[in-house]
Coordinates of C-alpha atoms in Angstrom, one line a residue:
X1 CA 0.0 0.0 0.0
X2 CA 1.2 3.5 -0.8
X3 CA 2.1 5.6 2.2
X4 CA 1.6 9.3 2.7
X5 CA 2.5 12.1 5.1
X6 CA 1.1 15.6 5.3
X7 CA 3.4 18.6 5.5
X8 CA 2.4 22.2 6.2
X9 CA 5.0 24.6 4.8
X10 CA 5.6 27.6 7.2
X11 CA 9.2 28.4 6.7
X12 CA 8.9 31.4 4.5
X13 CA 9.9 34.9 5.5
X14 CA 6.7 36.7 4.3
X15 CA 8.8 39.4 2.6
X16 CA 6.1 40.3 0.1
X17 CA 3.5 40.6 2.8
X18 CA 5.6 42.7 5.1
X19 CA 4.5 40.7 8.2
X20 CA 4.4 37.1 9.3
X21 CA 1.5 35.5 7.3
X22 CA 1.1 32.6 9.7
X23 CA -0.1 35.0 12.4
X24 CA -2.6 36.9 10.2
X25 CA -6.0 36.4 11.7
X26 CA -8.9 34.7 9.9
X27 CA -10.9 37.8 10.8
X28 CA -9.2 39.6 7.9
X29 CA -11.1 37.3 5.5
X30 CA -14.7 37.9 4.4
X31 CA -17.3 37.3 7.0
X32 CA -19.0 34.4 5.2
X33 CA -15.7 32.4 5.5
X34 CA -15.7 32.7 9.3
X35 CA -19.5 32.1 9.5
X36 CA -19.3 28.9 7.5
X37 CA -16.2 27.5 9.2
X38 CA -17.0 23.9 10.2
X39 CA -15.4 24.3 13.6
X40 CA -18.3 26.6 14.5
X41 CA -20.5 23.4 14.7
X42 CA -18.6 22.7 17.9
X43 CA -17.7 26.0 19.5
X44 CA -20.5 28.3 18.2
X45 CA -18.3 31.2 18.8
X46 CA -17.4 33.5 15.9
X47 CA -14.9 35.4 18.0
X48 CA -12.9 32.3 18.4
X49 CA -12.6 31.7 14.7
X50 CA -11.9 35.3 13.9
X51 CA -9.0 35.3 16.4
X52 CA -7.3 32.2 15.0
X53 CA -4.9 32.5 12.1
X54 CA -3.8 31.2 8.7
X55 CA -1.4 28.6 10.2
X56 CA -4.1 27.2 12.4
X57 CA -6.5 27.0 9.5
X58 CA -4.0 24.9 7.5
X59 CA -3.3 22.6 10.4
X60 CA -7.0 22.3 11.2
X61 CA -7.9 21.4 7.5
X62 CA -5.4 18.5 7.6
X63 CA -6.5 17.4 11.1
X64 CA -10.1 16.9 9.9
X65 CA -8.9 14.9 6.9
X66 CA -6.5 12.4 8.5
X67 CA -9.1 10.0 10.0
X68 CA -10.5 9.5 6.5
X69 CA -7.1 8.3 5.2
X70 CA -5.9 5.2 7.0
X71 CA -2.9 4.9 4.7
X72 CA -1.7 8.3 5.8
X73 CA 0.4 9.0 8.9
X74 CA -1.9 10.2 11.6
X75 CA 0.1 13.3 12.4
X76 CA 1.0 16.6 10.7
X77 CA 4.5 17.7 10.0
X78 CA 5.2 21.4 10.2
X79 CA 8.1 22.4 7.9
X80 CA 9.9 25.5 9.1
X81 CA 13.4 27.0 9.8
X82 CA 15.2 25.9 12.8
X83 CA 15.0 29.4 14.3
X84 CA 11.2 29.4 14.0
X85 CA 10.5 26.2 16.0
X86 CA 10.3 27.6 19.5
X87 CA 8.0 30.4 18.3
X88 CA 5.7 27.9 16.5
X89 CA 5.5 25.6 19.5
X90 CA 4.3 28.4 21.8
X91 CA 2.0 29.8 19.1
X92 CA 0.3 26.5 18.4
X93 CA -0.1 25.9 22.1
X94 CA -1.9 29.2 22.4
X95 CA -4.2 28.3 19.5
X96 CA -5.0 25.0 21.2
X97 CA -6.2 26.9 24.2
X98 CA -8.6 28.9 22.0
X99 CA -9.8 25.8 20.1
X100 CA -9.1 22.7 22.3
X101 CA -8.7 19.3 20.6
X102 CA -8.9 20.8 17.2
X103 CA -5.5 19.7 15.8
X104 CA -3.9 16.3 15.2
X105 CA -0.5 15.4 16.7
X106 CA 2.2 17.6 15.4
X107 CA 5.9 17.2 14.6
X108 CA 8.5 19.4 13.1
X109 CA 10.9 19.1 10.1
X110 CA 13.5 21.8 10.2
X111 CA 15.6 23.2 7.3
X112 CA 18.2 25.9 6.9
X113 CA 15.9 28.5 5.3
X114 CA 17.4 28.1 1.8
X115 CA 14.0 28.1 -0.1
X116 CA 11.2 25.8 -1.0
X117 CA 13.4 23.2 -2.6
X118 CA 15.5 22.9 0.5
X119 CA 12.3 22.5 2.6
X120 CA 10.8 19.9 0.4
X121 CA 14.1 18.0 0.3
X122 CA 14.3 18.0 4.1
X123 CA 10.8 16.6 4.3
X124 CA 11.4 13.8 1.8
X125 CA 14.7 12.9 3.5
X126 CA 13.0 12.8 6.9
X127 CA 9.9 10.9 6.0
X128 CA 11.0 8.5 3.2
X129 CA 7.5 8.4 1.7
X130 CA 5.2 10.5 -0.5
X131 CA 4.2 13.8 1.0
X132 CA 1.2 16.1 0.4
X133 CA 2.3 19.6 1.1
X134 CA 0.2 22.6 1.8
X135 CA 1.2 26.2 2.4
X136 CA 0.1 28.2 5.4
X137 CA -1.4 31.0 3.2
X138 CA -4.2 29.2 1.3
X139 CA -7.1 29.4 3.7
X140 CA -9.8 28.5 1.1
X141 CA -8.5 25.1 0.2
X142 CA -11.0 22.3 0.6
X143 CA -10.9 18.6 1.4
X144 CA -12.0 17.9 -2.1
X145 CA -9.0 19.8 -3.5
X146 CA -6.7 17.5 -1.5
X147 CA -8.6 14.2 -2.0
X148 CA -8.7 14.7 -5.8
X149 CA -4.9 14.6 -6.1
X150 CA -4.6 11.8 -3.6
X151 CA -7.1 9.6 -5.6
X152 CA -5.1 10.2 -8.8
X153 CA -1.9 9.3 -7.1
X154 CA -3.3 6.1 -5.5
X155 CA -4.6 4.9 -8.9
X156 CA -1.4 5.7 -10.8
X157 CA 1.1 2.9 -11.5
X158 CA 3.5 5.3 -13.3
X159 CA 6.6 5.4 -11.2
X160 CA 8.0 8.2 -13.4
X161 CA 5.4 10.7 -12.0
X162 CA 7.0 12.8 -9.3
X163 CA 4.3 15.5 -8.8
X164 CA 0.5 15.6 -8.7
X165 CA -0.9 19.1 -8.7
X166 CA -3.1 21.8 -10.2
X167 CA -2.2 24.1 -13.1
X168 CA -3.5 27.5 -14.3
X169 CA -4.6 27.0 -17.9
X170 CA -4.1 30.7 -18.6
X171 CA -0.4 31.0 -17.8
X172 CA 0.6 27.3 -17.4
X173 CA 1.8 27.9 -13.8
X174 CA 1.7 24.8 -11.6
X175 CA 0.7 24.9 -7.9
X176 CA 4.1 24.1 -6.4
X177 CA 3.0 24.4 -2.8
X178 CA -0.3 22.5 -3.1
X179 CA 1.0 19.3 -4.4
X180 CA 1.6 15.6 -3.8
X181 CA 5.3 14.7 -4.3
X182 CA 6.6 11.1 -4.5
X183 CA 9.8 10.1 -2.8
X184 CA 11.8 10.2 -6.1
X185 CA 11.1 14.0 -6.3
X186 CA 13.9 14.5 -3.9
X187 CA 16.5 14.1 -6.6
X188 CA 14.8 16.7 -8.8
X189 CA 14.8 19.2 -5.9
X190 CA 18.5 18.5 -5.1
X191 CA 19.4 19.1 -8.8
X192 CA 17.3 22.3 -8.8
X193 CA 19.3 23.6 -5.8
X194 CA 22.6 22.7 -7.4
X195 CA 21.7 24.4 -10.7
X196 CA 19.9 27.3 -8.9
X197 CA 16.6 26.4 -10.7
X198 CA 13.4 27.8 -9.3
X199 CA 11.2 25.3 -7.6
X200 CA 8.4 25.9 -10.1
X201 CA 10.7 24.5 -12.8
X202 CA 12.3 21.7 -10.8
X203 CA 10.0 19.0 -12.1
X204 CA 9.3 18.7 -15.9
X205 CA 5.9 18.3 -17.4
X206 CA 6.5 14.7 -18.3
X207 CA 7.0 13.8 -14.7
X208 CA 3.9 15.7 -13.5
X209 CA 0.2 15.1 -13.5
X210 CA -1.8 18.3 -13.5
X211 CA -5.5 19.3 -13.2
X212 CA -6.4 22.6 -14.9
X213 CA -8.2 25.2 -12.8
X214 CA -11.9 25.3 -13.4
X215 CA -15.0 26.4 -11.5
X216 CA -14.2 27.5 -8.0
X217 CA -10.6 26.3 -8.1
X218 CA -9.1 29.7 -8.7
X219 CA -10.5 30.8 -5.3
X220 CA -10.0 27.6 -3.4
X221 CA -6.3 27.4 -4.3
X222 CA -5.7 31.2 -3.9
X223 CA -2.5 32.1 -2.1
X224 CA -2.4 35.2 0.0
X225 CA 1.1 36.7 -0.6
X226 CA 0.5 40.4 -0.3
X227 CA -1.8 42.8 1.5
X228 CA -3.4 43.5 -1.9
X229 CA -4.3 39.9 -2.3
X230 CA -6.8 40.2 0.6
X231 CA -8.6 42.9 -1.4
X232 CA -8.8 40.5 -4.4
X233 CA -10.7 37.8 -2.5
X234 CA -14.2 39.1 -3.0
X235 CA -13.5 39.4 -6.7
X236 CA -12.5 35.8 -7.2

């Protein structure tokens, strides 16, 4: 049986945002997002949801999915820089106080802060299995977005495929950070670092299965990278 682990990527420096994106509150998002948040079925307190943040949202999304995937490791790995770990431990503990029992067990995979290829390489070296990675700045991603890629991977016998992801049909840009990567993708990331190739170009099209954006995908996979992106949400 194929094995899988989930990784939430939180090692970025948020330079385009100008502040740490992981600590940005969900209250910045449109009211319907907070009102419809499934955690409200338990806590019934909109103030709790609005006070939680993007990182918690990513961890919570995976936590709710893990029990449905018996072949997946029943914990979440948080990928971050070594100098961030102490902060994240305290920060997540504070979130747990606001929303008790909302998150699955958590472990850390540390890297040296040399970019996404370095982070993904560290994850694959540590776990020795396929990984599904999610960024901490895509609050609208749904379980269906994740399960669609996992189903394709499970049913694929092509060992040459290294990445399963979504692609924008307009500009051809693949979703690097919302992807399922096989163990063999590590060699591609190592080569990309050696040749100073951007992570978006580290895996060729022939080694990648992609699903074009359609319907609500453009909003569901939307990454919030700048303050201007928050203003774009209602237009998606």
